[in-house]
Short mmCIF file of C-alpha atoms and ligand atoms in Angstrom, two decimals:
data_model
loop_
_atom_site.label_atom_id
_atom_site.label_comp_id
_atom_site.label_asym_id
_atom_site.label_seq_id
_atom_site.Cartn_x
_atom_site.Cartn_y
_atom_site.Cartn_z
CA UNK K 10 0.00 0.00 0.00
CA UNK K 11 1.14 3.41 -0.58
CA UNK K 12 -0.88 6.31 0.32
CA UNK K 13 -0.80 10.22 -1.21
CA UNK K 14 1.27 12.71 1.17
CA UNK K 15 0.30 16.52 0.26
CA UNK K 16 4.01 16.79 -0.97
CA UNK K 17 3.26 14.12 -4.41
CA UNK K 18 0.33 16.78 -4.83
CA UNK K 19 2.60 19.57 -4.72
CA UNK K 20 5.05 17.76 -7.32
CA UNK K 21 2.05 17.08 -9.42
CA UNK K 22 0.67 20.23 -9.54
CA UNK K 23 4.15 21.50 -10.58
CA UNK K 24 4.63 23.56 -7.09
CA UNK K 25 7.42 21.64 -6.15
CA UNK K 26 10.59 20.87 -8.64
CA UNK K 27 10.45 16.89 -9.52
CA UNK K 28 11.94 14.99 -12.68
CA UNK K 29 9.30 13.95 -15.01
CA UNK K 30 8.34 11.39 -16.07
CA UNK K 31 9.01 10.25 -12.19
CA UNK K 32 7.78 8.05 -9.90
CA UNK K 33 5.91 8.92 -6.74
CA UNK K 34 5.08 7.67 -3.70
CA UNK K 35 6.87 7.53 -0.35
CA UNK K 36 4.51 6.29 1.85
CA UNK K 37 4.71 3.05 1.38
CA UNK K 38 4.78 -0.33 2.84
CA UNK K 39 5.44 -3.53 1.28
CA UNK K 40 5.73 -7.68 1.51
CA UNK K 41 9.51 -8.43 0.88
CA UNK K 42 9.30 -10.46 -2.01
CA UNK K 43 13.28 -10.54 -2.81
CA UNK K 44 15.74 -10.24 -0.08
CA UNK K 45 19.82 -8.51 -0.96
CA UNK K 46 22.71 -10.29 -0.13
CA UNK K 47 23.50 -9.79 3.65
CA UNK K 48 20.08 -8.52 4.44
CA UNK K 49 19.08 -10.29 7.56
CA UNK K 50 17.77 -7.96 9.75
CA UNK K 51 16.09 -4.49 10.18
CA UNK K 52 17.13 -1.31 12.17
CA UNK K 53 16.40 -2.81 15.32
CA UNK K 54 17.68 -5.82 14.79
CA UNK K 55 14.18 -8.01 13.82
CA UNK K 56 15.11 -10.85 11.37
CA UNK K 57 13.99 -10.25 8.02
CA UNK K 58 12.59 -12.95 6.01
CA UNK K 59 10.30 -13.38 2.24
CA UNK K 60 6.82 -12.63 3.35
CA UNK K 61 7.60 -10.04 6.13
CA UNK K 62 5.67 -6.67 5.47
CA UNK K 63 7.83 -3.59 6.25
CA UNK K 64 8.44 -0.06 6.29
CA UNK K 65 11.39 1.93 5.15
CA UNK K 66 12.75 5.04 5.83
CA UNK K 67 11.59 7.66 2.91
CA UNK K 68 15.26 8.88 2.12
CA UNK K 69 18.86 6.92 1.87
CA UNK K 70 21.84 8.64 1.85
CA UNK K 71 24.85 8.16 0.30
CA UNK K 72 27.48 6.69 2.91
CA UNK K 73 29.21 8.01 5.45
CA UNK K 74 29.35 12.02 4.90
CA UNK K 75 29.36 15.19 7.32
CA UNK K 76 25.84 15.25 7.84
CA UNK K 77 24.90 11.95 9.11
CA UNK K 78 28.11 11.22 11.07
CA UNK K 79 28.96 14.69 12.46
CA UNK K 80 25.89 16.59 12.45
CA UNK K 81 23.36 13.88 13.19
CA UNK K 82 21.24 14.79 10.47
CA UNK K 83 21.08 12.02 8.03
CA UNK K 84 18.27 13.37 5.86
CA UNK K 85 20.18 16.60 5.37
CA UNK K 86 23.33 14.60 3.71
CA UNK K 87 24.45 16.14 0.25
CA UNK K 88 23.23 13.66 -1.93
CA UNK K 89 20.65 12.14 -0.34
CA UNK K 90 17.83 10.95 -2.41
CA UNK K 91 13.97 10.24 -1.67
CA UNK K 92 11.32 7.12 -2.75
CA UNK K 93 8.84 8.96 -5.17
CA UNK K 94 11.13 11.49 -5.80
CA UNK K 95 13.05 10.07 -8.88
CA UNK K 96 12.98 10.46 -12.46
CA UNK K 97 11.96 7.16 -13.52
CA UNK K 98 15.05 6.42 -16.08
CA UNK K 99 17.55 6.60 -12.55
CA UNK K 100 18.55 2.93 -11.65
CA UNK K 101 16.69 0.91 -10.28
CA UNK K 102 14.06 2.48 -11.27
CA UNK K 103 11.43 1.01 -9.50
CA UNK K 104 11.98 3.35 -6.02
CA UNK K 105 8.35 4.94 -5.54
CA UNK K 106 5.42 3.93 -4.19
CA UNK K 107 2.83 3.85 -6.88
CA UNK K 108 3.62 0.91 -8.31
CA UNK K 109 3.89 -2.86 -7.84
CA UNK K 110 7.02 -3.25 -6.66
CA UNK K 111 9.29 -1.09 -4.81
CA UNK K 112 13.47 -1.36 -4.76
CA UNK K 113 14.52 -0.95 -1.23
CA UNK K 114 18.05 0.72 -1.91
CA UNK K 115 21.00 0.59 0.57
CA UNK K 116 21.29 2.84 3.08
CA UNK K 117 17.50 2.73 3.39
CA UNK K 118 16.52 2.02 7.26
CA UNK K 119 14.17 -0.73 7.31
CA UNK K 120 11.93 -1.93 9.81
CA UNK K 121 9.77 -4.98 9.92
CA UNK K 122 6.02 -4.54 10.93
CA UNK K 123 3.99 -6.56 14.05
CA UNK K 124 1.27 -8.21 12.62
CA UNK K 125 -1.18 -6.11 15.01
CA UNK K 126 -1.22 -3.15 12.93
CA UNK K 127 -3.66 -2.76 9.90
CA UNK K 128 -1.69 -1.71 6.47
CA UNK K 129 -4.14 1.36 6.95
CA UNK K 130 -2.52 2.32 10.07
CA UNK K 131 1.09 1.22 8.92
CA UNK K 132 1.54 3.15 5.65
CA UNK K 133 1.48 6.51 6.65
CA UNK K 134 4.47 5.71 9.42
CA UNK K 135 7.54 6.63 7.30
CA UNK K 136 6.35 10.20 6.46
CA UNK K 137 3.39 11.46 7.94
CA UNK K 138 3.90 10.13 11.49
CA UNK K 139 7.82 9.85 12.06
CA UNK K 140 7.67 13.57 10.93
CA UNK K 141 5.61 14.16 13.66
CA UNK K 142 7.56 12.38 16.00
CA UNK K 143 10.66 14.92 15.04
CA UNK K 144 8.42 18.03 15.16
CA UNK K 145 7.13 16.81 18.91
CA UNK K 146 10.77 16.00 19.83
CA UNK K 147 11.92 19.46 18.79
CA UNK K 148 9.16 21.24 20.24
CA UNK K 149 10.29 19.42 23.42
CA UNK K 150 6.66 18.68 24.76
CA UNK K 151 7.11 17.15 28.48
CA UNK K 152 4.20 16.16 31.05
CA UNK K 153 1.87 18.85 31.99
CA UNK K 154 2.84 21.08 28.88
CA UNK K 155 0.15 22.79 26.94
CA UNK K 156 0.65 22.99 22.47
CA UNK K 157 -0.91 24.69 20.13
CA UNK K 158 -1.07 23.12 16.63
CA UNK K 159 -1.78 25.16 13.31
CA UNK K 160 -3.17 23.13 11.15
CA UNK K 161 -5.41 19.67 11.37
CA UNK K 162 -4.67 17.75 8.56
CA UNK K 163 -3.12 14.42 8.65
CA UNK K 164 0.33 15.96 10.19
CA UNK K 165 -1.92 17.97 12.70
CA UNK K 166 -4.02 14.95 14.00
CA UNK K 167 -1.16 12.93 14.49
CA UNK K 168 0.73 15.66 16.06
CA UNK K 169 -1.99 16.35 18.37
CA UNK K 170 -1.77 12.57 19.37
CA UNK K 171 1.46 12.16 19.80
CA UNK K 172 1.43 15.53 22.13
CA UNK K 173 -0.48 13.83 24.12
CA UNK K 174 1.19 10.18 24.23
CA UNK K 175 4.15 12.24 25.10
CA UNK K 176 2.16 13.78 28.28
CA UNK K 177 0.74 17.49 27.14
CA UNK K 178 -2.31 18.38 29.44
CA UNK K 179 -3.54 20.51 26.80
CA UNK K 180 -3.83 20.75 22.81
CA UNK K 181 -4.97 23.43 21.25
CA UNK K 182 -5.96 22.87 17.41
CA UNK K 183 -6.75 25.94 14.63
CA UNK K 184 -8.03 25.06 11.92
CA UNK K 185 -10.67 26.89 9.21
CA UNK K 186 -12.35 23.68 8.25
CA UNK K 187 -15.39 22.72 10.79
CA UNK K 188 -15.35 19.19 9.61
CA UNK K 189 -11.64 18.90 10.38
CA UNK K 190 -11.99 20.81 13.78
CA UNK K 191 -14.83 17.86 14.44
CA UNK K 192 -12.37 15.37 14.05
CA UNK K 193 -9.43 16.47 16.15
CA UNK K 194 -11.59 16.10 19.03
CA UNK K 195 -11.42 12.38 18.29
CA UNK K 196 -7.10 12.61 18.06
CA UNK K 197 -6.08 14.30 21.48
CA UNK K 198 -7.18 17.99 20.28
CA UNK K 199 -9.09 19.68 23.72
CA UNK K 200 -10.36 22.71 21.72
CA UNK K 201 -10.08 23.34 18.56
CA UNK K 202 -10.57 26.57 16.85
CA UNK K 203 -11.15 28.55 13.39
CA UNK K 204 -7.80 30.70 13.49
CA UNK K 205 -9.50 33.61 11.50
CA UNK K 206 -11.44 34.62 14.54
CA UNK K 207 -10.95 37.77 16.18
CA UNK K 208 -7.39 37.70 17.96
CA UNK K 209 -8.42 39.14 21.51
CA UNK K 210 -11.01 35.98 21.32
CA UNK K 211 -8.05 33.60 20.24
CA UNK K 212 -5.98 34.77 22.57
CA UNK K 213 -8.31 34.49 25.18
CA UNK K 214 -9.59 30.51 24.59
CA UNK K 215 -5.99 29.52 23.91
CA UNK K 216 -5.33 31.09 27.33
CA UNK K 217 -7.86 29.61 29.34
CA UNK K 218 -6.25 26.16 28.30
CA UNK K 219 -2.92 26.93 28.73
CA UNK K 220 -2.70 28.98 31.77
CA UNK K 221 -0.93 30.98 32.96
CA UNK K 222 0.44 32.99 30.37
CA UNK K 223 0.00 30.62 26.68
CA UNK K 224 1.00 27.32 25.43
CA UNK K 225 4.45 26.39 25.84
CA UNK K 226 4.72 25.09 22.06
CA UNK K 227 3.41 25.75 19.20
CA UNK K 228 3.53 23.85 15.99
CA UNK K 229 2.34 24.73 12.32
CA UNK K 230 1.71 22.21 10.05
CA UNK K 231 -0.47 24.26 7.75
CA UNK K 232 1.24 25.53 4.94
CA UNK K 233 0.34 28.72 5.55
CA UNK K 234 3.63 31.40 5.88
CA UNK K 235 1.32 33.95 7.47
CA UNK K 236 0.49 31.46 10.76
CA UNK K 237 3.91 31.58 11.86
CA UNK K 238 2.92 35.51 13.45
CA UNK K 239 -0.25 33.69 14.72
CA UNK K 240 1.96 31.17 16.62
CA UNK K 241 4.50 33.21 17.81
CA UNK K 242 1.96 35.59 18.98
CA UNK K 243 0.05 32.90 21.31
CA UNK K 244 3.61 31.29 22.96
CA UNK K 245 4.55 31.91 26.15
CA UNK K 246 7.60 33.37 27.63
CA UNK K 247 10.56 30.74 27.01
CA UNK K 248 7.94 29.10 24.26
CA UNK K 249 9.11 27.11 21.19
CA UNK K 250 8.26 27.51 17.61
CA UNK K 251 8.18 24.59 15.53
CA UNK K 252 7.86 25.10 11.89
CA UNK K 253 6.93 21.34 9.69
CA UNK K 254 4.29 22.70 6.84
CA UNK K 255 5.76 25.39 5.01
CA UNK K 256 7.53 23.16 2.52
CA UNK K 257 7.58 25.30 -0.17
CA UNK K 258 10.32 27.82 -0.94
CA UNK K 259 9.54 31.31 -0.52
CA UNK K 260 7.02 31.25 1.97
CA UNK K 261 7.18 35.05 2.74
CA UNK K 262 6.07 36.73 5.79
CA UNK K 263 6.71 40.20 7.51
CA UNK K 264 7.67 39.35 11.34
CA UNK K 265 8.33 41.76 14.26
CA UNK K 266 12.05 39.66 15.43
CA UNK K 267 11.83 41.83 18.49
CA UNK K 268 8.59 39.57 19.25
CA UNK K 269 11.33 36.79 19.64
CA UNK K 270 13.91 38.46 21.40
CA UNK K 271 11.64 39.33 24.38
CA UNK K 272 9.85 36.98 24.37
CA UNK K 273 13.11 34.49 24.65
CA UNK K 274 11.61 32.15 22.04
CA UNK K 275 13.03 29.09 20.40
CA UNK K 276 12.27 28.92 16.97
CA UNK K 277 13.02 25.65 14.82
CA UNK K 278 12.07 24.03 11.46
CA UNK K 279 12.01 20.22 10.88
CA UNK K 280 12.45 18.66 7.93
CA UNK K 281 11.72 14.71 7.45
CA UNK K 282 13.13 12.74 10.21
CA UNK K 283 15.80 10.97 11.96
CA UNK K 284 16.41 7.42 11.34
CA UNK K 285 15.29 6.60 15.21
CA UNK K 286 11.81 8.91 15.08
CA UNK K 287 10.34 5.82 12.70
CA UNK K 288 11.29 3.35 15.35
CA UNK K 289 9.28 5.71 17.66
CA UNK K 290 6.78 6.30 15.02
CA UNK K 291 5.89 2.05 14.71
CA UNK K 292 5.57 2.31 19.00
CA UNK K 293 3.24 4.98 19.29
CA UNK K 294 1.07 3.87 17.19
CA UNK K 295 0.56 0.33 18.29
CA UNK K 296 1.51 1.08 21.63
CA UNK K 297 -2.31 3.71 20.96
CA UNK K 298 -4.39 2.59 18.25
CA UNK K 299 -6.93 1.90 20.55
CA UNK K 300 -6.85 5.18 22.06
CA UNK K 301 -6.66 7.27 18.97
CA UNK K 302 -8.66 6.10 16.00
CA UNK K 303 -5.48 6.21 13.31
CA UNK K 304 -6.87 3.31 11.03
CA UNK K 305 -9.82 5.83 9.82
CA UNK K 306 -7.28 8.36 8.46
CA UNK K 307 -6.42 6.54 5.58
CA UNK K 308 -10.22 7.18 3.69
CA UNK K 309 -9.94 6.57 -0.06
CA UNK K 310 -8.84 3.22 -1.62
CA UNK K 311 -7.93 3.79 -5.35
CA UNK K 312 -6.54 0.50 -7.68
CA UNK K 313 -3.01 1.40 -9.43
CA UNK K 314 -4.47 2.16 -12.66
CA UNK K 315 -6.86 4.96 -10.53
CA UNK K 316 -3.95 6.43 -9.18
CA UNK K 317 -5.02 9.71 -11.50
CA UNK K 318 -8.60 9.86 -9.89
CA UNK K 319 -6.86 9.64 -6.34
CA UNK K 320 -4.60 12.12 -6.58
CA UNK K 321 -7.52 14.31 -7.95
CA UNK K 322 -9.42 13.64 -4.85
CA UNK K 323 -6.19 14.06 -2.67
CA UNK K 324 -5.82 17.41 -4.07
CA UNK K 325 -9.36 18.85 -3.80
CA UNK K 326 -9.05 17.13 0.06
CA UNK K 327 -12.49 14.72 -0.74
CA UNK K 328 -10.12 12.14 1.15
CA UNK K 329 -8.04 12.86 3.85
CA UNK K 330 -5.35 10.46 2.84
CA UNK K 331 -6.00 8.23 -0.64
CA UNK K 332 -4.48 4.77 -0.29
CA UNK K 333 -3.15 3.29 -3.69
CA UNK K 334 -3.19 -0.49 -4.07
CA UNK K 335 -1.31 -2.46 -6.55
ZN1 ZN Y 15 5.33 12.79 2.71
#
């Protein structure tokens, strides 16, 4: 199974550089169906055998460089490369998700999947929810802490979960869709909110959750430049700003950098995900389907050759996350 993250949309609609013709898909899971010389085990040391479904990290990089070894940030390396990200002519050619088979390349981290979980509630775990993971980690969320998240798509209701797996006593979710606010409630959100309301209202319902002077993180995972002021508004004194949605380059915004100076704010941007956060990704998620209803957030099942008509209905968000099956 692979299912449609908003960043194939943005390659398909052309908003986003990508090789054509290329191959997409990067959520994916799979049934090994071939196993590399030497592969025996995943990342955690599970035995790998023909049969076993897995997931795989989204990126591989290219050895040992500066990045990975120094700076602990493997997806940064110079020359890493992405599944359903290629042009389709680069060897081996089959390294997306939208098709039948997918070539797990070397230097891929790979990590075999309990039978417990649902292919529903496994696919999205190498992008949508080990992002997460890294966003929650750098926002530093600790027992008792109050968050605000911007944003309540897929990245927002797992965020909102995983705040609260990770002990937050309060999540705040903003969000202009009513239908998507109803849903959060369902995912960990307390309140949620329609962020275009007046800001002496905001301010006031964020505060009354997160007393005694505003949420202690805030995280925006809506695309939206402009809800960075928003955030940084509602944090509290010694708050931190984490910044996942804004994927796409120049994402301008006018911002008053004294606001973050006096305030004594952190402010951070993720980008994919550390090798380890998909480990921690696979554990939340078992270790809480029961408590947080992930298996409905996969919503559209579309056959390969319909792969067109789901990433239509992707795009125009009639599903919340289209599942392609091959
Ligand atoms: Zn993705």
């Amino acid at each position: 199974m692979a299912t449609i993250c908003r960043s194939d949309i943005h390659t398909w609609q052309g908003h986003r550089p990508g090789p054509c013709p290329g191959l997409l898909g990067h959520e994916i899971i799979g049934d090994i169906v071939a196993l590399g010389e030497g592969v025996t085990h995943d990342m955690r040391g599970d035995s790998l055998r023909i049969g076993d479904r897995i997931t795989w990290s989204e990126y591989f990089i290219p050895g040992s460089n500066y990045h990975a070894d120094v700076l602990d940030l493997p997806q940064k390396s110079r020359g890493v490369d992405k599944y359903g990200h290629m042009a389709a002519s680069t060897a081996p050619h089959h390294h997306g998700g939208f098709g039948e088979f997918c070539y797990v390349v070397p230097r891929s981290w790979i990590l075999r999947l309990p039978d417990v979980l649902t292919d529903a509630e496994a696919t999205p775990l190498n992008c949508g929810v080990a992002t997460m993971i890294a966003v929650t980690e750098a926002a530093g969320i600790r027992v008792g802490q109050t968050v605000v998240v911007q944003g309540l798509g897929l990245l927002g209701l797992y965020g909102a979960a995983i705040a609260k797996v990770r002990g937050a006593r309060a999540v705040v979710g903003l969000d202009s869709d009513p239908a998507r606010r109803e849903r959060a409630y369902r995912f960990g959100v307390d309140r949620a909110f329609d962020p275009a309301m007046s800001k002496e209202d905001l301010q006031r319902e964020v505060l009354s959750l997160c007393r005694p002077e505003g949420p202690d993180a805030a995280i925006e995972v809506c695309g939206v430049a402009q809800a960075v002021l928003q955030g940084i508004d509602l944090l509290r004194t010694g708050g931190t700003y984490v910044l996942a949605g804004v994927v796409n380059p120049q994402a301008m915004v006018t911002l008053d950098v004294n606001l973050i100076l006096r305030k004594m704010l952190t402010v951070r941007g993720v980008h994919n995900y550390h090798p380890r956060n998909l480990i921690e990704a696979l554990d939340v998620v078992v270790a809480n389907r029961t408590r947080f209803p992930f298996h409905e957030l996969v919503d559209g099942r579309y056959p390969l050759e319909r792969v067109g008509d789901a990433m239509n209905d992707a795009a125009e968000r009639r599903v919340l996350r289209a599942a392609i099956l091959p």
